[in-house]
Coordinates of C-alpha atoms in Angstrom, one line a residue:
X1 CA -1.9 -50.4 -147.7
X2 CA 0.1 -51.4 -150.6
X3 CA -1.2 -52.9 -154.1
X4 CA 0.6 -53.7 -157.2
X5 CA -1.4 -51.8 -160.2
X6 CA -0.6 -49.9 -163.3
X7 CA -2.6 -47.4 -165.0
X8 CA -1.8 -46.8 -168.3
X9 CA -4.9 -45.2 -169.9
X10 CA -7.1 -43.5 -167.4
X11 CA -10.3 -44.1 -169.1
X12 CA -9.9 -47.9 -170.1
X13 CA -7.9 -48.8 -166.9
X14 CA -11.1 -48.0 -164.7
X15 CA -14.2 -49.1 -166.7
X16 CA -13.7 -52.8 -164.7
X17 CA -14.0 -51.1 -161.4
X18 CA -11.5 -53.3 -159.8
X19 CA -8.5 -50.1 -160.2
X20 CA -10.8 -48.0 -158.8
X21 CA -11.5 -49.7 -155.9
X22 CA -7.9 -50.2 -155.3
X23 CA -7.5 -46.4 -155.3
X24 CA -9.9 -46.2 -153.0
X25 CA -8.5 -49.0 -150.6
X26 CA -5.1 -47.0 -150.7
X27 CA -6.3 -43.6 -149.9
X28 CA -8.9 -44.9 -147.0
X29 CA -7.1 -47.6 -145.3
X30 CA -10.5 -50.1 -145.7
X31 CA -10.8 -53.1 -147.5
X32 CA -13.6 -53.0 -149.7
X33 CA -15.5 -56.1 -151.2
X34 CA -15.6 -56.9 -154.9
X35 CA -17.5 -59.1 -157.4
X36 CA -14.7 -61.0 -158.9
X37 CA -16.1 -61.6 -162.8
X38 CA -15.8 -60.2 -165.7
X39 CA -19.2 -59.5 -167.8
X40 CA -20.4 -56.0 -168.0
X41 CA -22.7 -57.0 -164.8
X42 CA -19.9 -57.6 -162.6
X43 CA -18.1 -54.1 -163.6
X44 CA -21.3 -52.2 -163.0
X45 CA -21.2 -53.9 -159.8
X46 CA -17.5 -53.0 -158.5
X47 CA -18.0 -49.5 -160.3
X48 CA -21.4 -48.9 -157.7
X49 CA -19.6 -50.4 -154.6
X50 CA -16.8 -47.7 -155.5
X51 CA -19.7 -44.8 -155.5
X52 CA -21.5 -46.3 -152.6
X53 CA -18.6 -45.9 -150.4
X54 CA -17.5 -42.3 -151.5
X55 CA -21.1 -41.1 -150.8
X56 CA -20.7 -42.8 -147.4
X57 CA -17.8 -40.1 -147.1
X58 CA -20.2 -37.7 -147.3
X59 CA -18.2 -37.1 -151.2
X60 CA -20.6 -35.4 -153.1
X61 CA -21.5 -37.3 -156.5
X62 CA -22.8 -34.8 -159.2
X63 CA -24.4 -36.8 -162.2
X64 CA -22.0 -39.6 -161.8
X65 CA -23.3 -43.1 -162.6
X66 CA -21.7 -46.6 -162.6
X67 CA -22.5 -46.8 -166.3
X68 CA -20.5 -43.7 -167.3
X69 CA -17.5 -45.1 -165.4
X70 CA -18.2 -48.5 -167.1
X71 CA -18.5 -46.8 -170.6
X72 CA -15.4 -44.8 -170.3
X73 CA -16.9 -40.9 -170.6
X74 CA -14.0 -39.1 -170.4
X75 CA -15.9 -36.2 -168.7
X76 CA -17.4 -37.9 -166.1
X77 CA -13.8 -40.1 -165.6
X78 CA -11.8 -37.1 -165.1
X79 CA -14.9 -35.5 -162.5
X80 CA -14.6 -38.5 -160.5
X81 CA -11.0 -38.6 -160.6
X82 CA -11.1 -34.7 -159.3
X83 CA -13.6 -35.5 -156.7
X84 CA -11.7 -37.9 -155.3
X85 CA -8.8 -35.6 -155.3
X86 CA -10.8 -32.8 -153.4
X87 CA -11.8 -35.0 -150.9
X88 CA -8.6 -37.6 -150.0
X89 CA -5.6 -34.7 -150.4
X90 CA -7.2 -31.3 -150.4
X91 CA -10.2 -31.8 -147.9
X92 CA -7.7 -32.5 -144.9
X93 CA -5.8 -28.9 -145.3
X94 CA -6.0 -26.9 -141.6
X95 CA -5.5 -23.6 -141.6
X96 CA -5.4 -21.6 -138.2
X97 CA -8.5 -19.1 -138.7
X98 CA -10.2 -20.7 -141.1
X99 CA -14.3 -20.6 -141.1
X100 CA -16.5 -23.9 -140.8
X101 CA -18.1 -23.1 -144.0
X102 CA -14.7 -23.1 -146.4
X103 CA -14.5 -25.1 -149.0
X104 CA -11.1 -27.6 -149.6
X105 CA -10.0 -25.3 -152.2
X106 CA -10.7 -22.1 -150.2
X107 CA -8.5 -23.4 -147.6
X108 CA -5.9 -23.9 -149.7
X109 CA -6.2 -20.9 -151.1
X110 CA -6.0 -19.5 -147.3
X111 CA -2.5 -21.5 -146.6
X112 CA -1.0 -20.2 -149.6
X113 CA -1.7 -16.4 -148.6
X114 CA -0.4 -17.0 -145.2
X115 CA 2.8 -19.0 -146.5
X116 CA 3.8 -16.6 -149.0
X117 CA 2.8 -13.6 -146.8
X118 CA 5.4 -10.9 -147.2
X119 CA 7.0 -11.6 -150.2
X120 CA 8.0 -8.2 -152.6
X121 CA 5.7 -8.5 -155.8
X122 CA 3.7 -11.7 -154.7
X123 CA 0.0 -12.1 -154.5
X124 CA -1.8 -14.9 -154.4
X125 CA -5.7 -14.9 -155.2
X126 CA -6.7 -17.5 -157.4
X127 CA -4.7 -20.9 -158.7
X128 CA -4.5 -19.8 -162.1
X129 CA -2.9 -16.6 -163.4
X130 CA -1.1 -16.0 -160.2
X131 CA 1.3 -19.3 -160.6
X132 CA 2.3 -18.8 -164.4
X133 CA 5.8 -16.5 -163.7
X134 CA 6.6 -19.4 -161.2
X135 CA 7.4 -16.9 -158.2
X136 CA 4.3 -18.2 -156.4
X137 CA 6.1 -21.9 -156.7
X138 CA 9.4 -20.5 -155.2
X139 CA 7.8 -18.1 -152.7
X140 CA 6.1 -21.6 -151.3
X141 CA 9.6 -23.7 -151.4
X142 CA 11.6 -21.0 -149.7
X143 CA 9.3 -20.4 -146.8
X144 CA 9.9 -23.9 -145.4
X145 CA 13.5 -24.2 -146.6
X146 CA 15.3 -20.5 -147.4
X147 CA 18.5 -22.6 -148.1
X148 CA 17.2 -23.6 -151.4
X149 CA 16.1 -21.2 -153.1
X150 CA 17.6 -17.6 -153.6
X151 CA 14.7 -15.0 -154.0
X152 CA 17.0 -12.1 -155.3
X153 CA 17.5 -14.4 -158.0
X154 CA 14.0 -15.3 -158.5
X155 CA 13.0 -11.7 -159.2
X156 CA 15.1 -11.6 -162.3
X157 CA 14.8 -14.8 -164.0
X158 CA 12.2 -15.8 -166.3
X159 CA 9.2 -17.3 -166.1
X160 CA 9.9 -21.2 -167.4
X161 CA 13.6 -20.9 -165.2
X162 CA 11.6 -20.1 -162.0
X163 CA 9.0 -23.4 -163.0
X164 CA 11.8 -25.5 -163.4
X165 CA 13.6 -24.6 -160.7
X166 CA 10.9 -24.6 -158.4
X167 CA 9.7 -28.3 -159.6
X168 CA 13.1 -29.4 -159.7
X169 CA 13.7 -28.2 -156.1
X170 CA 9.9 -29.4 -154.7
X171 CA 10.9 -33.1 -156.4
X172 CA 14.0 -33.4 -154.1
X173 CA 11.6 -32.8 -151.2
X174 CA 9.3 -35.2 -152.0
X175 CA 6.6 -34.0 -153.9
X176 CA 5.9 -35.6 -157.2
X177 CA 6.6 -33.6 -160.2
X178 CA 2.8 -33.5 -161.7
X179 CA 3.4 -30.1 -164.3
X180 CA 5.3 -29.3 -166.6
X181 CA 7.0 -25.7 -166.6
X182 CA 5.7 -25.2 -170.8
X183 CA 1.7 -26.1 -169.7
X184 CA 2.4 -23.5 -166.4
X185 CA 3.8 -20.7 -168.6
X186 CA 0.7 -19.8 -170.1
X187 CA -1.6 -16.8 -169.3
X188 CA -4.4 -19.2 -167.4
X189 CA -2.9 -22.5 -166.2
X190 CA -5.9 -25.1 -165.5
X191 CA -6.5 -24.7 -162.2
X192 CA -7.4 -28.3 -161.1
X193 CA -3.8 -29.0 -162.0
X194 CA -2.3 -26.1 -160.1
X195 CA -4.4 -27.4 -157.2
X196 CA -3.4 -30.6 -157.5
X197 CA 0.1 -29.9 -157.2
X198 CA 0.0 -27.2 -154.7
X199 CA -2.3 -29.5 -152.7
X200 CA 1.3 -32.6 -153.0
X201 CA 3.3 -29.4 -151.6
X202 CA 1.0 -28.9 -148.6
X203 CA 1.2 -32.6 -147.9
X204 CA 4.7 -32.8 -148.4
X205 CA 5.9 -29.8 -146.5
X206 CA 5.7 -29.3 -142.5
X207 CA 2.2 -28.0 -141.3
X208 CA 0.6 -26.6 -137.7
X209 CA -1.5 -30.1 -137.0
X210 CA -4.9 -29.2 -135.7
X211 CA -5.5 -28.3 -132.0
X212 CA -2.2 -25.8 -132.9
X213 CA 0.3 -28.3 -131.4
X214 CA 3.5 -27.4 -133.9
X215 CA 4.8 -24.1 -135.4
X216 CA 4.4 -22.4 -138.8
X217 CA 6.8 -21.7 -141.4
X218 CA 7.3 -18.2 -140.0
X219 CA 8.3 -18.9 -136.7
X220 CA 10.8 -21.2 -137.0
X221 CA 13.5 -19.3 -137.3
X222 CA 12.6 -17.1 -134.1
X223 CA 11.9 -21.1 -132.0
X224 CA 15.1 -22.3 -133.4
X225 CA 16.9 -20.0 -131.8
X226 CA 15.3 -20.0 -128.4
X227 CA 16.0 -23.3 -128.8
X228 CA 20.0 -22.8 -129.1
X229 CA 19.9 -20.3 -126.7
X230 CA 18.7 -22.5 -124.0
X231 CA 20.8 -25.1 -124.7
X232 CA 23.6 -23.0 -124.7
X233 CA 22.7 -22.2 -121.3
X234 CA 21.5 -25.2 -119.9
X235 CA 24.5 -28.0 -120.6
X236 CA 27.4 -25.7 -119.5
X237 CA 25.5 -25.3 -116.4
X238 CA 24.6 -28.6 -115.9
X239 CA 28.8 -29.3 -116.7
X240 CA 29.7 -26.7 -114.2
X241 CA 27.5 -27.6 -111.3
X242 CA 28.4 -31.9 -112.2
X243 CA 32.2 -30.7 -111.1
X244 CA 31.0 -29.0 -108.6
X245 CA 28.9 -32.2 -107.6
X246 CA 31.6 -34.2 -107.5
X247 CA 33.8 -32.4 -105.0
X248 CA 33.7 -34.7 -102.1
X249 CA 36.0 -32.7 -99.6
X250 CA 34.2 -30.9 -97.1
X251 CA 35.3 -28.6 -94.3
X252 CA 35.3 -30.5 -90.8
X253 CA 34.2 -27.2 -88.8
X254 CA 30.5 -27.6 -88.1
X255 CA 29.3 -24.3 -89.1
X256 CA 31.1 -24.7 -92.5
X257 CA 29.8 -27.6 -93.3
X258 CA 26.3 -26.7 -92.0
X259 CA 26.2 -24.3 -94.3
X260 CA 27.5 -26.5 -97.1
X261 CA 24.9 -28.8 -96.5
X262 CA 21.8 -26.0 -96.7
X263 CA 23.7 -24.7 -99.8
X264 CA 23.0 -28.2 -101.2
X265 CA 19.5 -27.8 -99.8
X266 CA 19.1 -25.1 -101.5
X267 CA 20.0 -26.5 -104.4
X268 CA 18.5 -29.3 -104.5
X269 CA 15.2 -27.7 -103.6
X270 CA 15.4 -24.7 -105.9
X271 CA 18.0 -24.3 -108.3
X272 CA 17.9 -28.0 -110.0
X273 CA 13.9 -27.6 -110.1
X274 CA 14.0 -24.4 -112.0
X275 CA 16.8 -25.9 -114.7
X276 CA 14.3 -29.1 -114.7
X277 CA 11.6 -26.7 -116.0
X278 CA 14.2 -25.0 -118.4
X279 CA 14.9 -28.7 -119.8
X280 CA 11.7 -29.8 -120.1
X281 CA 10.8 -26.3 -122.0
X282 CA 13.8 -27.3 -124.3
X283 CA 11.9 -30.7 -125.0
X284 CA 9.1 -28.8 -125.8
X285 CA 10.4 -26.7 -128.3
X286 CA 12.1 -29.9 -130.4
X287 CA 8.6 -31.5 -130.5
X288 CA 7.8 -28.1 -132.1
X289 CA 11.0 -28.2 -134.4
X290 CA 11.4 -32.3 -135.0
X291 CA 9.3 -32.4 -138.0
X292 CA 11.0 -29.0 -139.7
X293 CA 14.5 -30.7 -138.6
X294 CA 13.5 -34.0 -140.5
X295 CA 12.5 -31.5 -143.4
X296 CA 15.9 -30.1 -143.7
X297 CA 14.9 -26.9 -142.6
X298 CA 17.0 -27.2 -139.7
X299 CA 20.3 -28.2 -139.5
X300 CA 20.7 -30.0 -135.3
X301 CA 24.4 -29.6 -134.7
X302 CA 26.0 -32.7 -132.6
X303 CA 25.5 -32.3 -129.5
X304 CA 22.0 -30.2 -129.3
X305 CA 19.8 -33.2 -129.2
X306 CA 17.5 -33.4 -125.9
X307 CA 19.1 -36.4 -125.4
X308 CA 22.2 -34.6 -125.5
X309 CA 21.0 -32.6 -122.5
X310 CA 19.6 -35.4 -120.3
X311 CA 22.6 -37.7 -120.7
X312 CA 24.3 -34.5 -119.5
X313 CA 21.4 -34.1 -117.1
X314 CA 21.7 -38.0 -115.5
X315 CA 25.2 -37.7 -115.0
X316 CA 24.4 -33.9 -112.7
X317 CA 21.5 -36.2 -110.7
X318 CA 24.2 -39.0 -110.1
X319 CA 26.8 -36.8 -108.9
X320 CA 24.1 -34.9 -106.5
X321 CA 23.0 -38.2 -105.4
X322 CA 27.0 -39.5 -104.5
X323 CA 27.2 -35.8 -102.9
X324 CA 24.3 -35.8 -100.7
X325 CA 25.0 -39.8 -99.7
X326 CA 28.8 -38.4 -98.4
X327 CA 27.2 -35.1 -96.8
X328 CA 24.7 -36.2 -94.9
X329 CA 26.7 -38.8 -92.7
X330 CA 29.3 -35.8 -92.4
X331 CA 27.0 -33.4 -91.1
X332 CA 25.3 -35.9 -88.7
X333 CA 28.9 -37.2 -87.6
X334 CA 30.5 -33.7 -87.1
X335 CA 26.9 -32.6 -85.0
X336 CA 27.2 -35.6 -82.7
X337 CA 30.9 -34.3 -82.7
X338 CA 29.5 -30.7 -81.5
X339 CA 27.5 -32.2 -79.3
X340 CA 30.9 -34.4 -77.4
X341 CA 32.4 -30.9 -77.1
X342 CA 29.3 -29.1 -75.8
X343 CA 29.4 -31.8 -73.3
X344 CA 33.0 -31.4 -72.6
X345 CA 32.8 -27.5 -72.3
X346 CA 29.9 -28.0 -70.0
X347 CA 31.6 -30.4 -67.7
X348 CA 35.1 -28.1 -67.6
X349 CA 33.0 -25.2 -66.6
X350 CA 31.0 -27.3 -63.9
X351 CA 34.7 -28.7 -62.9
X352 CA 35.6 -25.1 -62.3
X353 CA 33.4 -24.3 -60.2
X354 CA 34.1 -27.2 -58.2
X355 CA 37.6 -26.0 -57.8
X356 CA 36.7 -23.2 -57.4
X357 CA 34.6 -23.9 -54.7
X358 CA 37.3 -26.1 -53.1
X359 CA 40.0 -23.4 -52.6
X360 CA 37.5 -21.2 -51.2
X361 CA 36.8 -23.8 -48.5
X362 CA 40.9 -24.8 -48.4
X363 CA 41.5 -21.1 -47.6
X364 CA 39.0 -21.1 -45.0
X365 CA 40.1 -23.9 -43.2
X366 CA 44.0 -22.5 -43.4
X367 CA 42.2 -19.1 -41.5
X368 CA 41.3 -21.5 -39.2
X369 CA 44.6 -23.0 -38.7
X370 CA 46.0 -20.0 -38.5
X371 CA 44.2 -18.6 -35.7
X372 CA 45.2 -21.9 -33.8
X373 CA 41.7 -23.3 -34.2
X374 CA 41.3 -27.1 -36.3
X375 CA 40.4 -27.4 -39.9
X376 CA 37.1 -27.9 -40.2
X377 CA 36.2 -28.2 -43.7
X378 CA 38.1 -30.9 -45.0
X379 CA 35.3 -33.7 -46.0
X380 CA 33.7 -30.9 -47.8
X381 CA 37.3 -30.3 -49.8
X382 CA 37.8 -33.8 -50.4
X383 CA 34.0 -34.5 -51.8
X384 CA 34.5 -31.0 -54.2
X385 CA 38.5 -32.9 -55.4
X386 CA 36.5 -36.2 -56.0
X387 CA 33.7 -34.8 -57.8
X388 CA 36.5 -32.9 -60.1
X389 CA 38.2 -36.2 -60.5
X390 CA 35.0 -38.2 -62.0
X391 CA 34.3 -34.9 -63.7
X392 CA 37.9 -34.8 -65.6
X393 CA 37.7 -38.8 -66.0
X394 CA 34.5 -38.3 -68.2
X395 CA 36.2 -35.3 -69.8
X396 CA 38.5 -37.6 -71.2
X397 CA 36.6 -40.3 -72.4
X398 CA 34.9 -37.6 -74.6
X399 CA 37.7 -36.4 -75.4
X400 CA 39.6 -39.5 -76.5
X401 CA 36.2 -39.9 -78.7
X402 CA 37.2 -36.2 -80.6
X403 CA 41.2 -37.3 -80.5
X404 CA 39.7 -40.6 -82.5
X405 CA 37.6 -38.1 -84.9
X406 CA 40.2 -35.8 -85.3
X407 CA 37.8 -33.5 -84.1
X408 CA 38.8 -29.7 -85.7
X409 CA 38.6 -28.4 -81.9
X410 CA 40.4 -30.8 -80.5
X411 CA 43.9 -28.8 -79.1
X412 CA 41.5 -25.8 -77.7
X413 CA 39.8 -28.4 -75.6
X414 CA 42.3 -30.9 -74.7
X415 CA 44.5 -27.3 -73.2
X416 CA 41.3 -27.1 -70.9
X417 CA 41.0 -30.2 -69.9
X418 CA 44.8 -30.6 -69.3
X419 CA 44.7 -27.0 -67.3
X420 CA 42.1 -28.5 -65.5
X421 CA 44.2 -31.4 -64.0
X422 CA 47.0 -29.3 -63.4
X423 CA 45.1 -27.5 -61.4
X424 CA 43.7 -30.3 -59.4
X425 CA 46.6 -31.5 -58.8
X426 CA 48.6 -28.2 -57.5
X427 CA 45.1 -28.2 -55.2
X428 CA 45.7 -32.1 -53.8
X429 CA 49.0 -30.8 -52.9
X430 CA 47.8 -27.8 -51.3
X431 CA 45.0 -29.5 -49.3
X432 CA 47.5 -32.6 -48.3
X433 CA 49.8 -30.1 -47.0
X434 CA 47.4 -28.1 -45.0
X435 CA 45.2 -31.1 -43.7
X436 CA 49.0 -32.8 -42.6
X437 CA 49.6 -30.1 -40.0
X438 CA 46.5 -29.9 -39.2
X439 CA 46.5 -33.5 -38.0
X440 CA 49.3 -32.2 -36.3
X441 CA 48.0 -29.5 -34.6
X442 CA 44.6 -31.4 -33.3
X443 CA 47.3 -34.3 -31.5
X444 CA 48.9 -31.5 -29.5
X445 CA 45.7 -29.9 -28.8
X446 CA 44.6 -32.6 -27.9
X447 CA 43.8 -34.0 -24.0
X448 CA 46.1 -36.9 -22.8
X449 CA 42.6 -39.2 -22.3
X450 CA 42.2 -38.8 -26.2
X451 CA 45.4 -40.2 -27.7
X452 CA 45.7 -43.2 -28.3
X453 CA 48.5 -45.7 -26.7
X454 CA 50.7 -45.2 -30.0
X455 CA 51.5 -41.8 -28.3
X456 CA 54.7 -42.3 -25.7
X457 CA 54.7 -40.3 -22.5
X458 CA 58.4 -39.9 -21.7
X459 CA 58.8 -40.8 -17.3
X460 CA 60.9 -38.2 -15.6
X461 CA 64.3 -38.5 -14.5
X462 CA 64.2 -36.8 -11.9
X463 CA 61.4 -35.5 -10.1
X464 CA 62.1 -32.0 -10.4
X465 CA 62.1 -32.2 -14.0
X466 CA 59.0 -33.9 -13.7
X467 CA 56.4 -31.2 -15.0
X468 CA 58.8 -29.3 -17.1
X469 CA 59.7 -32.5 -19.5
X470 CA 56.5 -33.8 -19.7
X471 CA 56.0 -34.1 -23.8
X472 CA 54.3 -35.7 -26.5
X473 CA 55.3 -37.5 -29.1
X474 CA 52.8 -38.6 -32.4
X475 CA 53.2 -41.0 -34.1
X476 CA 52.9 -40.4 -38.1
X477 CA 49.7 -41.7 -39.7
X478 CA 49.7 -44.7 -41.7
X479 CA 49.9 -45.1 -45.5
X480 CA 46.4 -46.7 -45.6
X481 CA 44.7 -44.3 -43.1
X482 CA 46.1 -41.2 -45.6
X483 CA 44.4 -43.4 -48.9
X484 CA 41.1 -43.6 -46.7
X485 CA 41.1 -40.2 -46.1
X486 CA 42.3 -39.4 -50.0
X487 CA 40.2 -39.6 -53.4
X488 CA 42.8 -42.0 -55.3
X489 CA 45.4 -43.7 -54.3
X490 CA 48.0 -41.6 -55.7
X491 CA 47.1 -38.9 -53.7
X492 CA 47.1 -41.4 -50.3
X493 CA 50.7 -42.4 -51.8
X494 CA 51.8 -38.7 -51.6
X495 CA 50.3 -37.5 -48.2
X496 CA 52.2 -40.8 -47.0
X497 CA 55.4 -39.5 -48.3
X498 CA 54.6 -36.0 -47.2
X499 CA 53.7 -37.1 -43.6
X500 CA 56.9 -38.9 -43.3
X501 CA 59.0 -36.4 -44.6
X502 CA 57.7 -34.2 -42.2
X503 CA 57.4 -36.8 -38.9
X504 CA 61.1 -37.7 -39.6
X505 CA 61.8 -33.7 -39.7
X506 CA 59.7 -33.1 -36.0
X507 CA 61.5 -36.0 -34.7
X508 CA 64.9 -34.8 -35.5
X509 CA 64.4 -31.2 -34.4
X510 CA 62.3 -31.5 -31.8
X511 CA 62.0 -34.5 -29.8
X512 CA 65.4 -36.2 -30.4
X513 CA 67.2 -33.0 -29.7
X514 CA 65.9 -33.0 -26.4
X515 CA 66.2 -37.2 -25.4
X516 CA 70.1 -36.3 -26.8
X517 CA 70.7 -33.3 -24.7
X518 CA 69.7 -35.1 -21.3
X519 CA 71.3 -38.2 -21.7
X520 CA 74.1 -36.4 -22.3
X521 CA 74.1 -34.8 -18.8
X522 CA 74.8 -37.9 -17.4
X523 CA 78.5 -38.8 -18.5
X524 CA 81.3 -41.0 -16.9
X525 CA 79.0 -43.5 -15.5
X526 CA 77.7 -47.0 -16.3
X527 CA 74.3 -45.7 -14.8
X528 CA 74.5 -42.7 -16.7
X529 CA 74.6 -44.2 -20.3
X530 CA 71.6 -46.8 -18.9
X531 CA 69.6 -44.0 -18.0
X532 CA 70.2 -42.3 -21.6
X533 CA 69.4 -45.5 -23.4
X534 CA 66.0 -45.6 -21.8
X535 CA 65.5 -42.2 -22.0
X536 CA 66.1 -42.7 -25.7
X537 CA 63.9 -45.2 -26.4
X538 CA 60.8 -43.4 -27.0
X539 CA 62.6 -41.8 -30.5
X540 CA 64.3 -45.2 -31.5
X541 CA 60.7 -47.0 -31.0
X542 CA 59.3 -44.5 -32.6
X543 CA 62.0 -44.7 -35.6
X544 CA 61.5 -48.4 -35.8
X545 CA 57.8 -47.8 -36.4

């Protein structure tokens, strides 16, 4: 609360009661009433309602009536004047170990101990004799700001240059210059005036509030550079770890990046909690400092502000946040990845063992052909060569899928899968070229009352070479019996051109030989080449076919 009024003679100025109440308004805050004329009735009036509401205070009032006020006794003016003094600006003074039972001025008295505590030649025990040299003034200033005042000097100039340097230095800080250094530099200064102005420098100057939420003179130098040490700390980490955040290249093998991922965990879970806590200690200690930094006792270099450290701070969170929004699809991808060649490593091992499995039972069923008995096994072969070929179909779906992905693993597996056909297919051959002949074998073990009429009986010539030219002649199986009997059609497509091959060959060795060499014993006759054309028949027929 503002108001626009002049005092010009203490004792006249108040007698109306209306300045007084004013004074009163400002110190308190509260609007007070007031009887608006001017007879010696209505100044009595204002005057009382000015006592009545420092005794509601609880302001002690000693021999103070409205009529002195109204009268002008100096005495009982200046009293007032004092009292409220004492009670607006000294009465608020906290001191950390103070007694209930202190008095405004003994706690002031208490403050000024413990400010000027540790100072060569300076005792403080009263607020009269002890301020005259002006040391006491200086001792005060330079606890809240040593950059102003130089002690060493203080010892060794006189009395009046330390009181006017010390109210010359107190007026640039605020406090309102209330002495003068020639009424100071006596033997007893009054000590309501000392207290009055040491009381301006209390207000003025940074204080511990009460509860203890704030830090004295004498620890600020050891919380200011706590302070700048944890700064220090703090933003070149936060800097170092924001690059770090921002590295968006991660390794595509699946432990790697597993272990990436739990460092970031790790992180996240640990690290950037503890450096939270370090932050918000470093908040903590600027509410401590802020009000000694607004003084001037502190000098906040650019770029130690806590808002310094949390826009430094946002842009680490942001950068996590970007990071953990990349790594977490990578890691999930590059698992289902593992999982595809899991999968694929399971299924070559279980194709294998189906090959495996096959040759055993395609090298049984050659012992059997061996020992002139038939194959016996070959539905069982042909089931193990299918079940490979679904097997290897899947295995290539998958791995198309990790080809796609540019899955890290990708050569290792696709060399399985790839030996894995090869050897199907060197087995197909093997098992089309055992189960040809033994097709072969079972026609000419075969009874004549099991073959079929594709299989020619050549007729005798003569009927002593009856018996001894009886033969057979097969005839080679056909392209779709050999795909029935196959697990693809390419494999059909070879057996076809395998059994042909290999019919052509029998016939040309073996049968035709034989039709050539006996038509040929009959030469030089009509009835001779007739007889070797239908003895011939059976191979061109079977040619033709």
């Amino acid at each position: 609360m503002k108001v626009r009024k002049h005092i010009n003679d203490l004792y006249e100025d108040l007698r109306d009661g209306h300045n007084l109440i004013s004074l009163l308004e400002v110190l308190s805050g509260i609007k007070l009433p007031r009887e608006k004329g001017r007879m010696r009735f209505h100044r009595l009036q204002n005057v009382q309602i000015a006592l009545d509401f420092l005794k509601q205070r609880q302001v002690k009032l000693v021999n103070i009536r409205n009529d002195d006020i109204t009268d002008g006794n100096p005495k009982l003016t200046l009293g007032l004047i004092w009292t409220i003094i004492l009670h607006f600006q000294i009465s608020d003074i906290y001191i950390s170990g103070e007694s209930g039972d202190m008095s405004a001025k003994e706690k002031l008295l208490l403050w000024t101990q413990k400010v000027t505590a540790g100072y060569t030649g300076i005792k403080c025990t009263n607020f009269s004799s002890c301020w005259s040299d002006g040391k006491m003034f200086n001792a005060l200033i330079h606890r809240y700001r040593p950059d102003l005042v130089d002690m060493e000097r203080v010892q060794i100039q006189s009395n009046r240059e330390n009181l006017e340097q010390a109210f010359e230095v107190a007026e640039r800080l605020g406090v309102t210059r209330l002495l003068d250094a020639e009424d100071v530099d006596v033997p007893s200064p009054d000590e309501k005036s000392v207290i009055t102005y040491v009381s301006s420098i209390y207000d003025a100057f940074p204080k511990v509030p009460e509860g203890g939420e704030g830090i004295s003179a004498t620890e600020v130098d050891s919380r200011w550079q706590e302070y700048q040490s944890r700064v220090d700390s703090l933003i070149p980490w936060i800097k170092q770890h924001t690059i770090l955040m921002s590295d968006k290249s991660f390794p595509q093998n699946p432990v790697e990046l597993k272990a990436l991922y739990n460092q970031y965990i790790h992180f996240k879970e640990t690290e950037i909690l503890a450096k939270e806590r370090e932050k918000g200690r470093i908040e903590e200690l600027y509410k401590l400092l802020e009000v000694w930094i607004e003084f001037g006792r502190i000098k906040l270099p650019q770029g130690y502000h806590p808002n310094d450290v949390e826009e430094e701070w946002g842009k680490l969170i942001i950068e996590m946040l970007e990071r953990e929004k990349s790594l977490r699809p990578a890691v999930e991808r590059l698992e289902l990845l593992l999982q595809i060649a899991n999968k694929i490593q399971n299924g070559a091992l279980n194709c294998e063992e189906k090959l495996t499995l096959a040759k055993n039972t395609l090298q049984a069923d050659a012992a059997h052909l061996e020992s002139g008995q038939p194959v016996q096994c070959e539905s069982d072969v042909i089931m193990y060569i299918q079940e490979c070929e679904g097997l290897i179909r899947q295995l290539q779906v998958d791995l198309q899928i990790l080809r796609d992905e540019n899955y890290y693993q990708l050569e290792e597996l696709a060399f399985r899968v790839m030996r894995l056909q090869d050897e199907l297919v060197t087995l197909r051959l093997e098992c089309t070229n055992l189960y040809r002949k033994g097709h072969f074998t079972s026609l000419e073990l075969a009874p004549p009352s099991t073959l079929t009429t594709t299989h020619l009986k050549a007729e005798p010539l003569t009927k002593g070479t009856h018996s001894s030219s009886t033969s057979w002649f097969r005839k080679p199986m056909t392209r779709a019996e050999l795909v029935s009997i196959s697990s693809s059609e390419d494999e059909g497509n070879l057996r076809f051109v395998y059994e042909l091959l290999s019919w052509v060959e029998e016939m040309q060795v073996g049968v035709c030989s034989k039709c050539l060499s006996s038509a040929f014993r009959f030469t030089g006759s009509s009835s001779s080449s007739k007889g070797a054309r239908l003895l011939y028949a059976p191979c061109v027929n079977s040619l033709n076919y």
